[in-house]
């Protein structure tokens, strides 16, 4: 609708071969890659609980999607950017838990703090190629994404998923100095800035998008 060419490529981010194919198909179609945004994440809920109750399976799954997949994609895409010789932008979507852990979320916090370390390390390694690597860190976001934990809580309370989600949004807004939780556009605007020429001298940084909920 906007006159841009789009190429949807579906891939299982637990499978390195499919990620290789994703990058290969993109380069074959467009000729090069300028920007990588690592935005995929494991579905919320199965990572939530006290550390004594987190399963080994959940630990491996969340690290595979939230940390290992970005590592592999950064490696593959950065090679293409270096080969082309014109720099690039890599943006990893972190979380407020990239900077402080939360109760009942030791697994999720661990993956997002690992992602921040990956961001900083990659930024240093790739700076000489004029490839920047940054990490927006949003708090709660008002989206329709599925959360196993929220669905279970709604069922336990005997209300609809939508009703429970609305209560989460309301509580989050009340706790936020700017009076609301983030909308997807708030995060997208930061990503667009970090992908632009205006952010050419910014790398290895982690930007909060949380309405003033905390400062770090």
Short mmCIF file of C-alpha atoms in Angstrom, two decimals, residues 71-148:
data_model
loop_
_atom_site.label_atom_id
_atom_site.label_comp_id
_atom_site.label_asym_id
_atom_site.label_seq_id
_atom_site.Cartn_x
_atom_site.Cartn_y
_atom_site.Cartn_z
CA UNK A 71 23.28 -13.89 18.07
CA UNK A 72 23.06 -16.04 14.92
CA UNK A 73 21.20 -13.38 12.93
CA UNK A 74 23.64 -10.64 13.98
CA UNK A 75 26.54 -12.85 12.89
CA UNK A 76 24.98 -13.70 9.51
CA UNK A 77 23.68 -10.21 8.70
CA UNK A 78 26.83 -8.43 9.89
CA UNK A 79 28.87 -10.56 7.49
CA UNK A 80 26.67 -9.31 4.65
CA UNK A 81 27.00 -5.72 5.82
CA UNK A 82 30.79 -6.05 6.04
CA UNK A 83 30.92 -7.65 2.60
CA UNK A 84 29.01 -4.71 1.13
CA UNK A 85 31.21 -2.18 2.91
CA UNK A 86 28.56 0.50 3.54
CA UNK A 87 27.85 -0.03 7.23
CA UNK A 88 24.48 -0.86 8.69
CA UNK A 89 22.13 -0.79 11.65
CA UNK A 90 21.37 -3.63 14.07
CA UNK A 91 18.64 -3.10 16.65
CA UNK A 92 17.85 -5.64 19.38
CA UNK A 93 14.54 -5.20 21.20
CA UNK A 94 15.30 -5.52 24.89
CA UNK A 95 13.09 -4.86 27.92
CA UNK A 96 13.02 -2.94 31.17
CA UNK A 97 14.22 -6.24 32.65
CA UNK A 98 17.40 -5.83 30.58
CA UNK A 99 18.41 -3.44 33.37
CA UNK A 100 16.64 -4.73 36.46
CA UNK A 101 15.20 -8.14 37.23
CA UNK A 102 11.58 -8.61 38.26
CA UNK A 103 10.08 -11.06 40.77
CA UNK A 104 8.84 -14.28 39.18
CA UNK A 105 10.70 -13.42 35.96
CA UNK A 106 14.25 -14.64 36.54
CA UNK A 107 14.28 -16.53 33.23
CA UNK A 108 12.97 -13.65 31.11
CA UNK A 109 15.22 -11.16 32.90
CA UNK A 110 18.23 -13.39 32.27
CA UNK A 111 17.55 -13.55 28.53
CA UNK A 112 17.04 -9.80 28.18
CA UNK A 113 20.14 -8.95 30.20
CA UNK A 114 22.09 -11.39 28.03
CA UNK A 115 20.71 -9.60 24.96
CA UNK A 116 22.02 -6.29 26.30
CA UNK A 117 25.47 -7.82 26.78
CA UNK A 118 25.29 -9.16 23.22
CA UNK A 119 24.35 -5.67 22.00
CA UNK A 120 27.31 -4.01 23.70
CA UNK A 121 29.81 -6.66 22.62
CA UNK A 122 28.61 -6.65 19.01
CA UNK A 123 28.69 -2.83 18.98
CA UNK A 124 32.38 -2.86 19.88
CA UNK A 125 33.25 -5.61 17.39
CA UNK A 126 31.36 -4.01 14.50
CA UNK A 127 32.10 -0.32 15.06
CA UNK A 128 35.11 -0.32 12.71
CA UNK A 129 32.77 -1.37 9.91
CA UNK A 130 30.39 1.53 10.61
CA UNK A 131 27.74 -0.90 11.83
CA UNK A 132 25.88 0.36 14.90
CA UNK A 133 24.16 -1.95 17.39
CA UNK A 134 21.61 -0.62 19.89
CA UNK A 135 18.91 -1.91 22.24
CA UNK A 136 15.56 -0.17 22.89
CA UNK A 137 14.24 -1.28 26.29
CA UNK A 138 10.45 -0.92 26.53
CA UNK A 139 8.35 -1.62 29.58
CA UNK A 140 4.85 -3.04 29.31
CA UNK A 141 3.34 -2.50 25.85
CA UNK A 142 -0.33 -2.33 24.90
CA UNK A 143 -0.49 -5.07 22.28
CA UNK A 144 -2.77 -8.02 21.56
CA UNK A 145 0.06 -10.54 21.84
CA UNK A 146 -0.72 -13.80 23.58
CA UNK A 147 0.48 -14.36 27.14
CA UNK A 148 0.05 -17.82 28.65
#
